[in-house]
Amino acid sequence: MEKVFEIYIKTTPERLWEAITSSEMRQKYSFGVGIASDWTPGSRYESGTPSGIDIAAGENLEVDPPRRLVQSFNALWSDDVKAEGTSRVTWEIEQVEDSCRLTVTHDQLREDASAELYGGWMMILSGLKTLLETGEALTTPGSLRYSEASSWSNAG
């Protein structure tokens, strides 16, 4: 199964890439969840909350800044999602005049995969757009689910 999400953001490819790969920035739009990696092909990444809850981990399969990032994705936040196994997330950035089209494809999902695996993408992408265009965090219910005062950075 494959889920594709597309959004336009008024920003540069470089700023968008930074927002995707910076733990500090990601915490502001991704449920308060940070990410750690050295962002090289074949390297590992880990994401989690400031309080130490592991959210996801995987491998950076392709790293082509500021255009494309392909990652294996292992959800870790509950036993149900852990049982879903490994899927793949592809981030594709294309400049369109003074904006970027960001396409996130979450694929290699099993048929009838739990919606928990892909159901948060639109809130995450909306938070990313809001952050880059206004400098503010999206505060819809759930968008700051794991947010806390301290930052999460676990060397990956």
XYZ file of N, CA, C and O in Angstrom:
624
model
N 0.849 -1.168 0.000
C 0.000 0.000 0.000
C 0.899 1.237 0.000
O 1.990 1.224 0.562
N 0.412 2.309 -0.625
C 1.159 3.552 -0.739
C 0.251 4.730 -0.404
O -0.900 4.771 -0.837
N 0.773 5.678 0.365
C 0.060 6.918 0.677
C 0.937 8.073 0.224
O 2.134 8.126 0.553
N 0.360 9.012 -0.535
C 1.114 10.140 -1.063
C 0.482 11.429 -0.555
O -0.733 11.610 -0.631
N 1.328 12.328 -0.046
C 0.893 13.610 0.492
C 1.690 14.697 -0.208
O 2.914 14.609 -0.309
N 1.002 15.726 -0.679
C 1.668 16.805 -1.395
C 1.216 18.141 -0.820
O 0.033 18.335 -0.550
N 2.177 19.038 -0.642
C 1.870 20.350 -0.098
C 2.818 21.368 -0.723
O 3.947 21.030 -1.101
N 2.341 22.588 -0.862
C 3.169 23.687 -1.365
C 3.498 24.606 -0.196
O 2.625 24.952 0.595
N 4.778 24.980 -0.097
C 5.249 25.812 1.001
C 6.070 26.955 0.425
O 6.967 26.723 -0.396
N 5.783 28.164 0.847
C 6.543 29.320 0.381
C 7.841 29.375 1.169
O 7.909 29.897 2.284
N 8.874 28.782 0.576
C 10.199 28.707 1.186
C 11.191 28.293 0.107
O 10.810 28.052 -1.039
N 12.453 28.177 0.486
C 13.481 27.689 -0.437
C 13.715 26.196 -0.187
O 13.441 25.698 0.923
N 14.263 25.480 -1.177
C 14.586 24.071 -0.945
C 15.546 23.882 0.231
O 15.412 22.928 1.003
N 16.478 24.804 0.393
C 17.462 24.691 1.473
C 16.812 24.829 2.853
O 17.134 24.071 3.780
N 15.914 25.787 3.000
C 15.208 25.953 4.281
C 14.321 24.750 4.565
O 14.200 24.312 5.708
N 13.671 24.233 3.538
C 12.810 23.068 3.708
C 13.634 21.850 4.110
O 13.267 21.112 5.026
N 14.765 21.652 3.462
C 15.653 20.532 3.813
C 16.106 20.657 5.276
O 16.097 19.676 6.018
N 16.487 21.870 5.667
C 16.909 22.095 7.056
C 15.788 21.745 8.029
O 16.018 21.118 9.064
N 14.557 22.134 7.701
C 13.425 21.855 8.581
C 13.168 20.350 8.707
O 12.743 19.875 9.763
N 13.443 19.606 7.646
C 13.235 18.157 7.670
C 14.329 17.459 8.472
O 14.061 16.497 9.188
N 15.560 17.963 8.401
C 16.702 17.266 9.000
C 17.188 17.843 10.327
O 18.023 17.231 10.986
N 16.676 18.992 10.740
C 17.076 19.596 12.010
C 16.153 19.115 13.128
O 14.942 19.316 13.063
N 16.732 18.517 14.154
C 15.914 18.026 15.269
C 15.158 19.160 15.949
O 13.973 19.038 16.266
N 15.840 20.291 16.142
C 15.208 21.434 16.803
C 14.000 21.931 16.006
O 12.928 22.183 16.566
N 14.165 22.053 14.697
C 13.043 22.515 13.873
C 11.938 21.462 13.801
O 10.768 21.777 13.877
N 12.332 20.200 13.665
C 11.327 19.144 13.526
C 10.433 19.069 14.759
O 9.238 18.837 14.649
N 11.000 19.273 15.929
C 10.189 19.229 17.153
C 9.057 20.251 17.119
O 8.020 20.041 17.724
N 9.251 21.333 16.386
C 8.250 22.400 16.344
C 7.038 22.057 15.489
O 5.997 22.688 15.619
N 7.154 21.074 14.593
C 6.014 20.741 13.726
C 5.651 19.268 13.707
O 4.670 18.876 13.091
N 6.412 18.425 14.366
C 6.181 16.982 14.296
C 5.829 16.410 15.668
O 6.568 15.584 16.213
N 4.727 16.873 16.233
C 4.216 16.358 17.510
C 5.203 16.538 18.656
O 5.121 15.830 19.656
N 6.190 17.420 18.512
C 7.204 17.593 19.540
C 8.320 16.567 19.461
O 9.163 16.495 20.340
N 8.353 15.777 18.383
C 9.312 14.683 18.227
C 10.554 15.169 17.489
O 10.458 15.755 16.408
N 11.717 14.907 18.053
C 12.985 15.257 17.422
C 13.562 14.091 16.645
O 13.037 12.970 16.683
N 14.660 14.360 15.930
C 15.297 13.327 15.112
C 16.807 13.495 15.198
O 17.306 14.619 15.315
N 17.536 12.391 15.174
C 18.993 12.428 15.226
C 19.555 11.533 14.127
O 19.108 10.401 13.953
N 20.523 12.081 13.382
C 21.198 11.335 12.324
C 22.380 12.152 11.847
O 22.445 13.366 12.089
N 23.288 11.518 11.116
C 24.342 12.303 10.465
C 23.995 12.563 9.001
O 24.759 13.191 8.281
N 22.841 12.081 8.546
C 22.280 12.378 7.228
C 23.202 12.001 6.077
O 23.345 12.735 5.116
N 23.830 10.843 6.194
C 24.607 10.309 5.085
C 23.925 9.030 4.594
O 23.240 8.361 5.376
N 24.097 8.686 3.308
C 23.476 7.461 2.798
C 23.934 6.245 3.602
O 25.123 6.080 3.884
N 22.977 5.436 3.999
C 23.271 4.239 4.774
C 23.330 4.462 6.274
O 23.423 3.508 7.046
N 23.275 5.722 6.712
C 23.332 5.999 8.149
C 21.983 5.736 8.797
O 20.951 5.666 8.137
N 21.999 5.606 10.088
C 20.796 5.354 10.874
C 20.212 6.691 11.339
O 20.924 7.668 11.500
N 18.903 6.704 11.536
C 18.256 7.840 12.191
C 17.375 7.292 13.295
O 16.932 6.138 13.260
N 17.160 8.113 14.305
C 16.263 7.770 15.409
C 15.446 9.012 15.734
O 15.961 10.125 15.681
N 14.190 8.801 16.064
C 13.365 9.930 16.501
C 12.674 9.561 17.798
O 12.344 8.400 18.042
N 12.491 10.583 18.627
C 11.886 10.345 19.920
C 11.463 11.639 20.583
O 11.643 12.726 20.041
N 10.903 11.478 21.756
C 10.366 12.612 22.489
C 11.375 13.113 23.518
O 12.295 12.384 23.903
N 11.190 14.340 24.003
C 12.071 14.851 25.051
C 12.069 13.976 26.305
O 13.068 13.914 27.015
N 10.959 13.299 26.568
C 10.884 12.457 27.763
C 11.448 11.052 27.540
O 11.418 10.230 28.446
N 11.952 10.770 26.335
C 12.617 9.496 26.089
C 11.773 8.424 25.441
O 12.192 7.260 25.386
N 10.603 8.754 24.916
C 9.778 7.761 24.214
C 10.320 7.617 22.795
O 10.442 8.593 22.065
N 10.687 6.389 22.411
C 11.141 6.131 21.050
C 9.937 6.156 20.119
O 8.927 5.506 20.374
N 10.044 6.891 19.013
C 8.941 7.041 18.076
C 9.195 6.269 16.783
O 8.327 5.558 16.292
N 10.378 6.408 16.222
C 10.697 5.719 14.970
C 12.198 5.607 14.816
O 12.963 6.343 15.441
N 12.614 4.687 13.955
C 14.025 4.519 13.627
C 14.112 3.870 12.262
O 13.153 3.263 11.785
N 15.265 4.020 11.656
C 15.461 3.397 10.354
C 16.776 3.815 9.752
O 17.670 4.316 10.434
N 16.864 3.626 8.432
C 18.073 3.918 7.688
C 17.787 4.986 6.638
O 16.720 4.992 6.029
N 18.759 5.871 6.439
C 18.690 6.850 5.363
C 19.174 6.160 4.089
O 20.368 5.943 3.905
N 18.233 5.762 3.242
C 18.551 4.987 2.050
C 19.130 5.861 0.935
O 20.045 5.438 0.226
N 18.577 7.059 0.753
C 19.080 8.045 -0.217
C 19.089 9.399 0.469
O 18.117 9.768 1.122
N 20.185 10.129 0.313
C 20.304 11.470 0.884
C 20.854 12.374 -0.212
O 22.026 12.273 -0.575
N 20.009 13.230 -0.759
C 20.376 14.117 -1.860
C 19.875 15.533 -1.558
O 18.866 15.981 -2.086
N 20.593 16.250 -0.641
C 20.122 17.577 -0.248
C 20.234 18.577 -1.395
O 21.198 18.511 -2.141
N 19.347 19.510 -1.534
C 18.075 19.657 -0.818
C 16.896 19.151 -1.657
O 15.864 19.808 -1.747
N 17.039 17.991 -2.271
C 16.010 17.501 -3.187
C 15.266 16.259 -2.736
O 14.063 16.155 -2.950
N 15.993 15.305 -2.155
C 15.363 13.997 -1.935
C 15.981 13.284 -0.730
O 17.196 13.247 -0.584
N 15.101 12.729 0.092
C 15.510 11.918 1.231
C 14.613 10.692 1.258
O 13.386 10.822 1.264
N 15.221 9.515 1.234
C 14.470 8.261 1.288
C 14.925 7.511 2.537
O 16.123 7.313 2.737
N 13.939 7.114 3.359
C 14.257 6.472 4.632
C 13.414 5.221 4.835
O 12.220 5.206 4.512
N 14.030 4.185 5.387
C 13.213 3.077 5.899
C 12.564 3.600 7.176
O 13.083 4.509 7.828
N 11.405 3.049 7.522
C 10.636 3.576 8.651
C 10.124 2.426 9.501
O 9.388 1.568 9.021
N 10.562 2.410 10.745
C 10.082 1.451 11.730
C 9.427 2.234 12.856
O 10.107 2.934 13.598
N 8.117 2.120 12.957
C 7.376 2.806 14.019
C 7.611 2.076 15.334
O 7.590 0.847 15.386
N 7.810 2.845 16.411
C 8.165 2.253 17.705
C 7.259 2.674 18.848
O 7.459 2.242 19.982
N 6.260 3.533 18.600
C 5.524 4.128 19.706
C 4.520 3.200 20.368
O 4.013 3.524 21.436
N 4.198 2.061 19.775
C 3.310 1.097 20.438
C 3.572 -0.298 19.876
O 4.143 -0.442 18.788
N 3.150 -1.318 20.600
C 3.334 -2.694 20.126
C 2.584 -2.932 18.822
O 3.062 -3.653 17.944
N 1.416 -2.307 18.681
C 0.625 -2.475 17.454
C 1.388 -1.980 16.227
O 1.416 -2.649 15.197
N 1.992 -0.801 16.313
C 2.707 -0.279 15.142
C 4.051 -0.982 14.943
O 4.487 -1.144 13.806
N 4.676 -1.433 16.008
C 5.911 -2.206 15.857
C 5.647 -3.460 15.037
O 6.468 -3.872 14.216
N 4.487 -4.061 15.228
C 4.118 -5.288 14.519
C 3.912 -5.066 13.022
O 3.919 -6.024 12.247
N 3.752 -3.811 12.601
C 3.549 -3.506 11.178
C 4.814 -3.716 10.351
O 4.760 -3.837 9.144
N 5.976 -3.720 11.006
C 7.223 -3.934 10.279
C 7.743 -2.674 9.614
O 7.302 -1.560 9.903
N 8.675 -2.856 8.691
C 9.363 -1.751 8.043
C 8.603 -1.266 6.817
O 8.154 -2.057 6.000
N 8.483 0.053 6.715
C 7.934 0.685 5.514
C 8.967 1.708 5.044
O 10.095 1.730 5.537
N 8.591 2.551 4.084
C 9.537 3.509 3.535
C 8.871 4.876 3.396
O 7.698 4.962 3.036
N 9.649 5.930 3.688
C 9.176 7.306 3.539
C 10.141 8.039 2.601
O 11.357 8.019 2.820
N 9.571 8.670 1.572
C 10.360 9.443 0.613
C 9.906 10.890 0.655
O 8.715 11.179 0.517
N 10.854 11.786 0.887
C 10.616 13.233 0.889
C 11.196 13.775 -0.414
O 12.400 13.621 -0.657
N 10.371 14.408 -1.255
C 10.850 14.980 -2.506
C 10.525 16.472 -2.533
O 9.370 16.854 -2.334
N 11.552 17.276 -2.758
C 11.425 18.739 -2.764
C 11.663 19.239 -4.181
O 12.708 18.950 -4.776
N 10.714 20.002 -4.693
C 10.849 20.596 -6.023
C 10.524 22.074 -5.928
O 9.450 22.447 -5.458
N 11.478 22.909 -6.374
C 11.222 24.348 -6.355
C 10.225 24.699 -7.452
O 10.330 24.237 -8.584
N 9.223 25.490 -7.095
C 8.208 25.985 -8.021
C 8.133 27.495 -7.794
O 7.527 27.946 -6.818
N 8.815 28.242 -8.661
C 8.929 29.694 -8.525
C 9.458 30.049 -7.135
O 10.526 29.594 -6.767
N 8.711 30.814 -6.325
C 9.224 31.224 -5.015
C 8.789 30.273 -3.896
O 8.886 30.602 -2.720
N 8.333 29.099 -4.269
C 7.852 28.112 -3.301
C 8.452 26.742 -3.595
O 9.223 26.588 -4.534
N 8.072 25.774 -2.777
C 8.487 24.395 -2.995
C 7.269 23.484 -2.945
O 6.368 23.693 -2.132
N 7.282 22.486 -3.810
C 6.303 21.414 -3.702
C 7.005 20.292 -2.946
O 8.053 19.811 -3.365
N 6.433 19.924 -1.815
C 6.950 18.811 -1.022
C 6.000 17.649 -1.197
O 4.801 17.762 -0.919
N 6.542 16.543 -1.688
C 5.765 15.317 -1.821
C 6.351 14.292 -0.860
O 7.546 13.996 -0.921
N 5.522 13.793 0.042
C 5.934 12.744 0.967
C 5.174 11.487 0.578
O 3.939 11.475 0.546
N 5.923 10.454 0.238
C 5.327 9.164 -0.125
C 5.681 8.162 0.961
O 6.860 7.927 1.242
N 4.664 7.617 1.591
C 4.861 6.571 2.600
C 4.380 5.283 1.947
O 3.186 5.093 1.743
N 5.323 4.420 1.592
C 4.955 3.203 0.867
C 5.592 1.973 1.504
O 6.133 2.056 2.605
N 5.475 0.875 0.797
C 5.883 -0.431 1.315
C 5.134 -0.762 2.603
O 5.649 -1.459 3.476
N 3.916 -0.230 2.689
C 3.014 -0.546 3.801
C 2.251 -1.814 3.433
O 1.887 -2.000 2.274
N 1.978 -2.654 4.386
C 1.184 -3.844 4.077
C -0.257 -3.411 3.809
O -0.704 -2.377 4.300
N -0.960 -4.181 3.005
C -2.382 -3.900 2.779
C -3.082 -3.892 4.131
O -2.760 -4.695 5.004
N -4.011 -2.978 4.325
C -4.735 -2.841 5.588
C -3.822 -2.469 6.755
O -4.116 -2.802 7.911
N -2.718 -1.795 6.463
C -1.817 -1.343 7.533
C -2.573 -0.395 8.462
O -3.497 0.307 8.051
N -2.154 -0.368 9.698
C -2.761 0.516 10.686
C -2.648 1.972 10.241
O -1.571 2.440 9.861
N -3.750 2.694 10.304
C -3.760 4.112 9.939
C -2.864 4.935 10.861
O -2.482 6.058 10.518
N -2.497 4.388 12.020
C -1.567 5.082 12.916
C -0.236 5.359 12.223
O 0.448 6.310 12.562
N 0.150 4.507 11.272
C 1.432 4.670 10.588
C 1.463 5.889 9.683
O 2.497 6.518 9.529
N 0.358 6.217 9.054
C 0.353 7.295 8.063
C -0.671 8.389 8.347
O -0.706 9.395 7.657
N -1.483 8.226 9.367
C -2.560 9.171 9.641
C -2.124 10.536 10.120
O -2.868 11.506 10.003
N -0.898 10.678 10.610
C -0.435 11.964 11.118
C 0.267 12.839 10.101
O 0.607 13.984 10.401
N 0.474 12.327 8.883
C 1.256 13.090 7.911
C 0.666 14.457 7.594
O 1.405 15.439 7.490
N -0.629 14.558 7.424
C -1.187 15.869 7.055
C -1.018 16.893 8.175
O -0.764 18.065 7.911
N -1.105 16.462 9.428
C -0.882 17.392 10.535
C 0.602 17.799 10.582
O 0.917 18.971 10.792
N 1.493 16.842 10.373
C 2.926 17.144 10.360
C 3.247 18.129 9.235
O 3.923 19.139 9.444
N 2.744 17.856 8.037
C 3.037 18.727 6.897
C 2.391 20.098 7.056
O 2.976 21.114 6.663
N 1.222 20.155 7.643
C 0.586 21.443 7.914
C 1.401 22.235 8.927
O 1.577 23.449 8.795
N 1.923 21.559 9.931
C 2.783 22.205 10.917
C 4.079 22.704 10.299
O 4.569 23.792 10.631
N 4.642 21.926 9.372
C 5.858 22.322 8.665
C 5.607 23.581 7.840
O 6.382 24.538 7.881
N 4.499 23.591 7.107
C 4.135 24.762 6.299
C 3.939 26.000 7.183
O 4.472 27.075 6.896
N 3.204 25.833 8.268
C 2.955 26.946 9.188
C 4.261 27.489 9.748
O 4.487 28.702 9.768
N 5.146 26.599 10.188
C 6.423 27.018 10.761
C 7.252 27.800 9.752
O 7.764 28.882 10.062
N 7.393 27.272 8.549
C 8.250 27.927 7.571
C 7.653 29.226 7.035
O 8.389 30.152 6.702
N 6.346 29.316 6.964
C 5.725 30.523 6.416
C 5.441 31.601 7.454
O 5.404 32.778 7.114
N 5.269 31.213 8.714
C 4.916 32.204 9.742
C 5.916 32.261 10.892
O 5.884 33.203 11.683
N 6.739 31.223 11.039
C 7.653 31.156 12.169
C 6.996 30.664 13.445
O 7.622 30.594 14.498
N 5.719 30.300 13.357
C 4.975 29.851 14.536
C 4.643 28.373 14.446
O 4.588 27.798 13.363
N 4.379 27.779 15.611
C 3.995 26.370 15.667
C 2.493 26.229 15.478
O 1.719 27.085 15.917
N 2.114 25.168 14.824
C 0.708 24.810 14.701
C 0.265 24.257 16.049
O 0.951 23.428 16.640
N -0.867 24.713 16.550
C -1.278 24.310 17.900
C -2.580 23.527 17.905
O -3.294 23.504 18.897
N -2.890 22.858 16.795
C -4.096 22.038 16.760
C -3.954 20.887 17.748
O -2.838 20.478 18.082
N -5.073 20.345 18.222
C -4.987 19.217 19.157
C -4.151 18.091 18.555
O -4.366 17.683 17.426
N -3.178 17.633 19.306
C -2.333 16.542 18.845
C -1.047 16.995 18.190
O -0.071 16.264 18.196
N -0.998 18.200 17.619
C 0.194 18.603 16.880
C 1.410 18.773 17.784
O 2.542 18.663 17.332
N 1.187 19.031 19.062
C 2.292 19.144 20.017
C 2.220 18.037 21.067
O 2.647 18.196 22.199
N 1.709 16.896 20.654
C 1.426 15.776 21.554
C 2.564 15.445 22.520
O 2.344 15.212 23.691
N 3.775 15.389 22.022
C 4.900 14.993 22.869
C 5.786 16.171 23.257
O 6.863 15.984 23.792
N 5.370 17.375 22.934
C 6.203 18.547 23.147
C 6.439 18.799 24.632
O 5.529 18.726 25.447
N 7.696 19.098 24.940
C 8.070 19.456 26.301
C 9.124 20.544 26.205
O 9.666 20.811 25.142
N 9.439 21.138 27.321
C 10.386 22.255 27.338
C 11.782 21.835 26.872
O 12.448 22.574 26.183
N 12.211 20.644 27.245
C 13.566 20.226 26.863
C 13.580 19.692 25.445
O 12.562 19.300 24.894
N 14.759 19.679 24.855
C 14.868 19.178 23.477
C 15.335 17.732 23.486
O 15.911 17.262 24.450
N 15.087 17.051 22.397
C 15.487 15.655 22.244
C 16.620 15.593 21.259
O 16.510 16.017 20.123
N 17.744 15.087 21.681
C 18.821 14.822 20.738
C 19.614 13.637 21.268
O 20.290 13.718 22.268
N 19.433 12.544 20.598
C 20.093 11.308 20.968
C 20.990 10.963 19.793
O 20.522 10.673 18.717
N 22.290 11.058 20.001
C 23.201 10.830 18.880
C 22.906 9.496 18.219
O 22.853 8.458 18.886
N 22.690 9.519 16.929
C 22.297 8.317 16.205
C 23.390 7.637 15.492
O 24.470 7.962 15.344
